[in-house]
Amino acid sequence: MSVVIANIGSLVTNDPSLGSGLLGEINTAAIVLDEGRVAWVGDSSAAPAADEQIDAGGHAVIPGFVDSHAHLLFAGDRAKEFDARMRGEKYTAGGINETVAATRAASDHDLETNMLSLVGEMTRSGITTWETKSGYGLTPEHEARALAIASRHTSETTFLGAHVVPKEYADDSDGYVSLILEKMLGAVSPSAKWIDVFCDRGAFDVDQARAILLAGISQGMQPRLHANQLANIGAVQLAVELGCASADHCTHLDSSDIDALAGSATVATLLPGAEFSTRAAYPDARRLFDAGVPVALATDCNPGSSFTTSMPFCIALAIREMNFTPEQALWAATMGGAQALRRSDVGTLSPGSRADLVVLNAPSYLHLGYRPGVDIIHSVMKAGSISYKGIA
Ligand code: NIG
Ligand code: FE
């Protein structure tokens, strides 16, 4: 059945050939959806007839957000750690082990329920495509069960067994790397599309990360990398060397990192929720834009460094604290995320793409940053079906 949404105040297509600017914006627009796909976009007055008609009441319509970086498979929270940080303590990778203990103790049902509750929050914030990593189990069995749960709900599953060295291997990080190479990769490969490593101070060094990523690639997983969050130990350079789809965090970047990213197919994924929640200095995205590096924005939802599921919050932070323009921030949270996941079917509203869209309680996408902290999501459609309808 086809549906036309007419009387859209501003429609963001992310296809510059369909409208104005980077976002391909069309004013007074309509969009036709058919069989879960976009069939037509253009001026409202020229819209073809459809089986059903929806009046958007002059609201803005944007592509659904693509959250390319989240950690949703865990139990418990670390609110006390947040409190300590806000009293002056520093964030370290070691806190991950607190969540590992709680996650190992949780039942499959509780892990899945917690993940789906966070996904519900994401949907209500306008996210229609989401990735999740494992990384709080850190045994072959616990990592495999986490990814099996995730793969029932998303195709974007990432094995992050190399998140931190677990307590039982505290004095033998190479022993833990061997466990990953010899046992974990085989256990998770049926349900992991991607492989990731936290390559940073207090986690895994560049040589360990290279060995793990190469082994994952040889088992059919595609690489992405947590890079340069706490320090610059050369992780962005490794991401480029291995052709990672994305180098994530990029909090500490020098000019050789930016040059390397600029000459590569690796997207720089920025995670402003992490700088916010760890009270770290924000990276300046203008340096990346000036060099022509594609940039994604993601929530990094996790219980330690960024416990948010709100893409509008991340967009507002990116604009205010990272020097994104509102246009760049929306692009990064939609097309940027799609590129970071190497997806061409989402992140845009051009004919043929998946009908994932958000109606805003506002006449323009500019209100995402202009009205921070306000419930700006009116309704959300995924593959042409309504998955959330908020207040008008
Ligand atoms: O992306 N940096 C590594 N992993 C997460 C934090 C995990 C945690 O603190 O529990 C991140 O920020
Ligand atoms: Fe992360």
XYZ file of C-alpha atoms and ligand atoms in Angstrom:
405
model
C 0.000 0.000 0.000
C 1.340 3.457 -0.904
C 1.260 6.477 1.440
C 1.835 10.125 0.620
C 2.963 12.475 3.393
C 2.090 15.951 2.164
C 2.368 19.513 3.521
C 5.914 18.976 4.843
C 7.404 22.365 5.831
C 10.952 21.208 5.064
C 12.058 17.796 3.833
C 15.686 16.725 4.238
C 16.580 14.140 1.575
C 20.389 14.129 1.974
C 20.550 14.040 -1.818
C 21.873 17.368 -3.147
C 20.481 16.578 -6.607
C 16.931 16.654 -5.191
C 17.012 19.912 -3.240
C 19.210 22.670 -1.897
C 22.549 22.402 -0.114
C 24.377 19.440 1.382
C 21.080 18.149 2.827
C 19.114 18.311 -0.442
C 16.381 20.220 1.395
C 12.966 20.737 -0.261
C 10.478 23.269 1.164
C 6.706 22.656 0.975
C 7.407 19.060 0.099
C 5.737 15.671 -0.106
C 7.123 12.146 0.045
C 5.522 8.943 -1.244
C 6.299 5.626 0.461
C 5.552 2.242 -1.083
C 6.396 -1.252 0.172
C 8.681 0.172 2.867
C 10.729 2.241 0.417
C 10.731 5.849 -0.720
C 8.949 5.987 -4.100
C 8.918 9.737 -4.814
C 9.927 13.102 -3.274
C 9.243 16.618 -4.533
C 7.077 19.689 -4.289
C 3.821 19.041 -2.447
C 1.754 20.454 -5.313
C 3.158 17.837 -7.714
C 2.707 14.797 -5.456
C 1.213 11.739 -7.179
C -1.888 10.096 -5.708
C -1.451 7.290 -3.181
C -3.667 4.832 -1.292
C -3.370 6.840 1.933
C -2.659 10.518 2.620
C -1.020 11.975 5.766
C -0.867 15.732 6.408
C 2.449 16.700 8.015
C 0.988 20.029 9.160
C 4.015 22.019 8.041
C 6.406 20.032 10.249
C 9.926 19.133 9.116
C 10.716 15.578 7.987
C 14.261 14.196 8.141
C 15.835 10.771 7.519
C 15.866 8.494 10.578
C 19.097 8.786 12.542
C 21.734 6.071 12.022
C 23.493 5.304 15.303
C 26.709 3.598 14.221
C 28.255 3.213 17.681
C 26.580 1.887 20.848
C 27.213 -0.676 23.582
C 23.776 -1.979 24.598
C 24.593 -5.477 25.912
C 25.242 -4.982 29.596
C 23.631 -5.129 33.032
C 23.716 -2.605 35.866
C 24.861 1.000 35.764
C 27.829 3.055 36.941
C 26.100 6.149 38.284
C 28.476 6.252 41.274
C 31.447 6.399 38.889
C 29.771 9.338 37.126
C 29.278 11.046 40.473
C 32.966 10.526 41.336
C 34.025 11.989 37.977
C 31.874 15.025 38.467
C 33.707 15.464 41.793
C 37.056 15.479 39.965
C 38.085 11.852 39.304
C 39.358 10.921 35.842
C 37.693 8.368 33.531
C 39.818 5.252 32.962
C 39.282 2.124 30.856
C 39.360 -0.019 34.044
C 35.759 0.854 35.012
C 34.581 -1.450 32.228
C 35.373 -4.425 34.495
C 32.610 -3.331 36.931
C 30.059 -3.760 34.160
C 31.656 -7.068 33.104
C 30.925 -8.568 36.531
C 27.264 -7.448 36.453
C 26.821 -8.596 32.845
C 28.231 -12.071 33.431
C 25.808 -12.502 36.345
C 22.746 -11.449 34.316
C 20.375 -13.909 32.631
C 19.942 -13.936 28.846
C 16.420 -12.613 29.373
C 17.594 -9.665 31.488
C 20.332 -8.769 28.974
C 17.862 -8.800 26.107
C 15.240 -6.844 28.070
C 17.766 -4.155 29.018
C 18.964 -3.884 25.423
C 15.411 -3.579 24.076
C 14.532 -0.942 26.652
C 17.481 1.153 25.420
C 16.443 0.514 21.808
C 12.972 1.826 22.724
C 14.580 5.022 23.987
C 16.609 5.243 20.786
C 13.502 4.888 18.640
C 11.776 7.663 20.582
C 14.852 9.854 19.918
C 14.521 9.254 16.142
C 17.089 6.473 15.660
C 15.948 3.941 13.046
C 19.210 2.028 12.452
C 21.454 1.011 15.320
C 24.668 -0.867 15.820
C 25.637 -2.582 19.062
C 28.874 -4.014 20.345
C 29.526 -6.839 22.753
C 32.419 -6.273 25.164
C 31.048 -6.747 28.684
C 31.249 -10.549 28.726
C 34.917 -11.168 27.877
C 34.721 -14.971 27.818
C 33.928 -16.968 24.656
C 30.539 -17.986 26.111
C 29.527 -14.549 27.370
C 30.606 -12.734 24.202
C 28.849 -15.300 21.990
C 25.561 -15.081 23.911
C 25.590 -11.270 23.804
C 26.057 -11.232 20.029
C 23.461 -13.958 19.533
C 20.938 -11.787 21.428
C 21.870 -8.682 19.428
C 21.693 -10.435 16.075
C 18.015 -11.236 16.680
C 17.296 -7.483 16.512
C 19.908 -5.784 14.304
C 22.191 -6.690 11.427
C 24.851 -4.282 12.766
C 26.544 -6.471 15.376
C 30.120 -5.850 16.492
C 32.436 -8.189 18.399
C 34.372 -6.150 20.980
C 35.971 -8.914 23.038
C 39.057 -6.662 23.104
C 37.297 -4.001 25.174
C 39.519 -4.285 28.234
C 41.666 -7.011 29.776
C 39.364 -8.837 32.231
C 40.395 -9.133 35.879
C 41.302 -12.820 35.630
C 43.969 -11.917 33.033
C 45.134 -8.761 34.867
C 48.832 -9.696 34.629
C 48.659 -11.443 31.280
C 47.173 -9.267 28.584
C 48.878 -11.332 25.857
C 47.246 -14.450 27.337
C 43.873 -12.733 26.947
C 44.695 -11.773 23.341
C 45.484 -15.455 22.699
C 42.085 -16.425 24.169
C 40.420 -14.007 21.731
C 42.381 -15.364 18.766
C 42.058 -19.048 19.608
C 38.574 -19.340 21.157
C 36.461 -16.213 21.027
C 36.600 -15.396 17.327
C 35.278 -18.826 16.396
C 32.531 -18.624 19.029
C 31.216 -15.226 17.912
C 31.726 -15.326 14.157
C 28.198 -16.677 13.344
C 26.623 -13.536 14.823
C 29.215 -10.760 14.409
C 29.328 -8.625 11.268
C 32.030 -6.268 12.578
C 35.129 -6.532 14.750
C 36.320 -3.687 16.984
C 39.121 -3.160 19.531
C 39.483 -0.485 22.225
C 43.000 0.543 21.168
C 44.004 3.086 23.783
C 45.855 3.781 27.003
C 44.774 1.215 29.618
C 43.201 -1.111 27.025
C 44.998 -2.714 24.011
C 48.122 -1.450 22.226
C 48.505 -1.056 18.470
C 50.248 -4.413 17.915
C 47.605 -6.307 19.891
C 44.829 -4.465 18.077
C 46.370 -5.182 14.654
C 46.647 -8.914 15.433
C 43.030 -9.110 16.648
C 41.573 -7.122 13.744
C 43.512 -9.120 11.135
C 42.350 -12.389 12.679
C 38.749 -11.139 12.679
C 39.035 -10.062 9.038
C 40.310 -13.519 8.128
C 37.122 -14.940 9.707
C 34.886 -12.676 7.608
C 34.284 -9.783 10.022
C 34.778 -6.190 8.892
C 36.969 -3.877 10.978
C 36.194 -0.682 12.901
C 38.192 0.750 15.790
C 37.895 2.679 19.068
C 40.701 5.135 18.415
C 42.336 8.081 20.199
C 39.762 8.522 22.985
C 42.024 8.759 26.032
C 45.406 9.283 24.332
C 47.011 9.157 20.902
C 48.863 5.839 20.752
C 48.554 5.538 16.959
C 45.099 3.959 16.710
C 43.727 6.256 13.992
C 46.762 5.394 11.837
C 46.040 1.698 12.409
C 42.379 2.173 11.442
C 43.458 3.714 8.145
C 46.167 1.083 7.563
C 43.606 -1.730 7.888
C 40.837 0.014 5.916
C 38.493 0.229 8.898
C 35.004 1.515 8.062
C 35.289 3.920 10.966
C 37.713 5.312 13.557
C 35.598 6.151 16.587
C 36.058 8.846 19.251
C 38.986 10.753 17.613
C 39.223 12.922 20.730
C 43.013 13.334 20.438
C 44.007 13.951 16.830
C 47.231 15.367 15.432
C 47.596 16.680 11.909
C 49.107 13.423 10.613
C 45.964 11.588 11.798
C 43.776 14.048 9.916
C 45.934 13.688 6.776
C 45.695 9.895 7.027
C 41.891 9.993 7.404
C 41.576 12.463 4.520
C 43.288 10.084 2.122
C 41.255 7.061 3.180
C 37.816 5.430 3.132
C 37.673 5.522 6.946
C 34.933 7.684 8.474
C 35.761 9.681 11.641
C 32.956 8.956 14.121
C 32.663 11.573 16.855
C 30.926 10.782 20.145
C 30.166 13.996 22.031
C 28.236 12.128 24.760
C 31.575 10.626 25.839
C 33.346 13.974 26.203
C 30.274 15.309 28.028
C 30.069 12.418 30.507
C 33.795 12.122 31.143
C 34.302 15.897 31.269
C 36.968 15.634 28.544
C 37.905 18.344 26.036
C 35.839 18.080 22.850
C 37.674 17.551 19.530
C 37.289 20.332 16.949
C 35.364 18.805 14.027
C 36.165 21.812 11.842
C 39.680 20.405 11.359
C 38.139 17.247 9.889
C 35.638 19.098 7.696
C 38.363 21.433 6.388
C 40.405 18.380 5.357
C 37.398 16.751 3.635
C 37.122 13.820 6.071
C 33.616 12.244 6.233
C 32.310 12.550 9.788
C 29.637 10.559 11.639
C 27.944 11.334 14.945
C 26.804 8.535 17.245
C 25.516 8.149 20.810
C 28.162 5.696 22.144
C 25.419 4.621 24.551
C 27.147 2.654 27.333
C 26.948 2.604 31.146
C 30.435 4.075 31.686
C 31.354 6.949 29.433
C 28.127 8.019 27.681
C 24.816 6.778 29.065
C 22.584 8.527 26.550
C 20.360 7.210 23.751
C 19.460 10.673 22.477
C 20.756 11.608 19.033
C 19.209 15.103 19.289
C 21.297 15.659 22.457
C 24.445 14.544 20.586
C 23.588 16.861 17.685
C 23.139 19.823 20.023
C 26.488 19.074 21.733
C 28.239 18.668 18.372
C 27.000 22.053 17.212
C 27.782 23.903 20.429
C 30.983 22.165 21.529
C 32.610 20.651 18.420
C 32.089 23.408 15.851
C 29.671 21.520 13.605
C 27.210 23.666 11.697
C 23.600 22.461 12.181
C 23.671 21.185 8.591
C 26.901 19.192 9.159
C 25.558 17.764 12.429
C 22.352 16.438 10.843
C 24.298 14.992 7.908
C 26.741 13.280 10.319
C 23.880 11.737 12.365
C 22.206 10.313 9.241
C 24.419 9.901 6.128
C 27.615 9.933 8.182
C 26.341 7.047 10.312
C 25.247 5.162 7.194
C 28.719 5.589 5.651
C 30.354 4.449 8.909
C 28.295 1.239 8.584
C 28.917 1.078 4.806
C 25.138 1.196 4.201
C 23.616 2.887 1.158
C 19.957 2.018 1.881
C 19.586 4.217 4.980
C 20.528 7.793 5.953
C 18.771 9.314 2.926
C 15.225 9.918 1.712
C 15.761 9.584 -2.009
C 13.742 7.225 -4.225
C 14.708 3.607 -3.537
C 16.020 4.139 -0.019
C 14.388 2.547 3.030
C 11.426 4.590 4.261
C 12.972 5.451 7.658
C 11.945 8.958 8.634
C 11.318 11.295 11.522
C 8.646 13.999 11.718
C 9.853 16.804 13.977
C 7.717 18.950 16.273
C 9.290 21.893 14.430
C 9.259 23.542 10.999
C 12.980 22.985 10.350
C 15.823 20.624 11.307
C 17.608 23.703 12.707
C 15.469 23.265 15.813
C 17.432 20.083 16.706
C 20.252 22.282 17.987
C 18.253 25.454 18.555
C 15.863 23.772 21.051
C 18.215 21.543 23.088
C 16.712 19.218 25.653
C 13.193 19.642 24.245
C 11.102 16.676 23.070
C 11.307 17.471 19.388
C 10.442 14.040 17.941
C 6.825 13.991 16.701
C 6.775 10.549 15.093
C 9.091 7.941 13.645
C 8.580 5.591 10.701
C 10.736 2.585 10.026
C 10.503 0.865 6.635
C 7.259 2.786 6.088
C 5.549 1.676 9.335
C 4.986 3.934 12.324
C 7.270 2.833 15.158
C 6.663 5.819 17.443
C 4.011 8.481 17.580
C 4.572 11.211 20.141
C 2.525 14.238 21.018
C 1.571 16.593 18.208
O 33.222 3.882 23.786
N 35.962 3.427 25.139
C 35.603 2.291 25.275
N 34.349 1.858 25.420
C 33.261 2.712 25.806
C 33.227 2.931 27.265
C 32.943 1.693 28.000
C 32.699 1.839 29.472
O 33.247 2.744 30.135
O 31.947 1.005 29.975
C 33.300 3.985 24.995
O 33.368 5.113 25.527
Fe 32.385 2.969 22.427
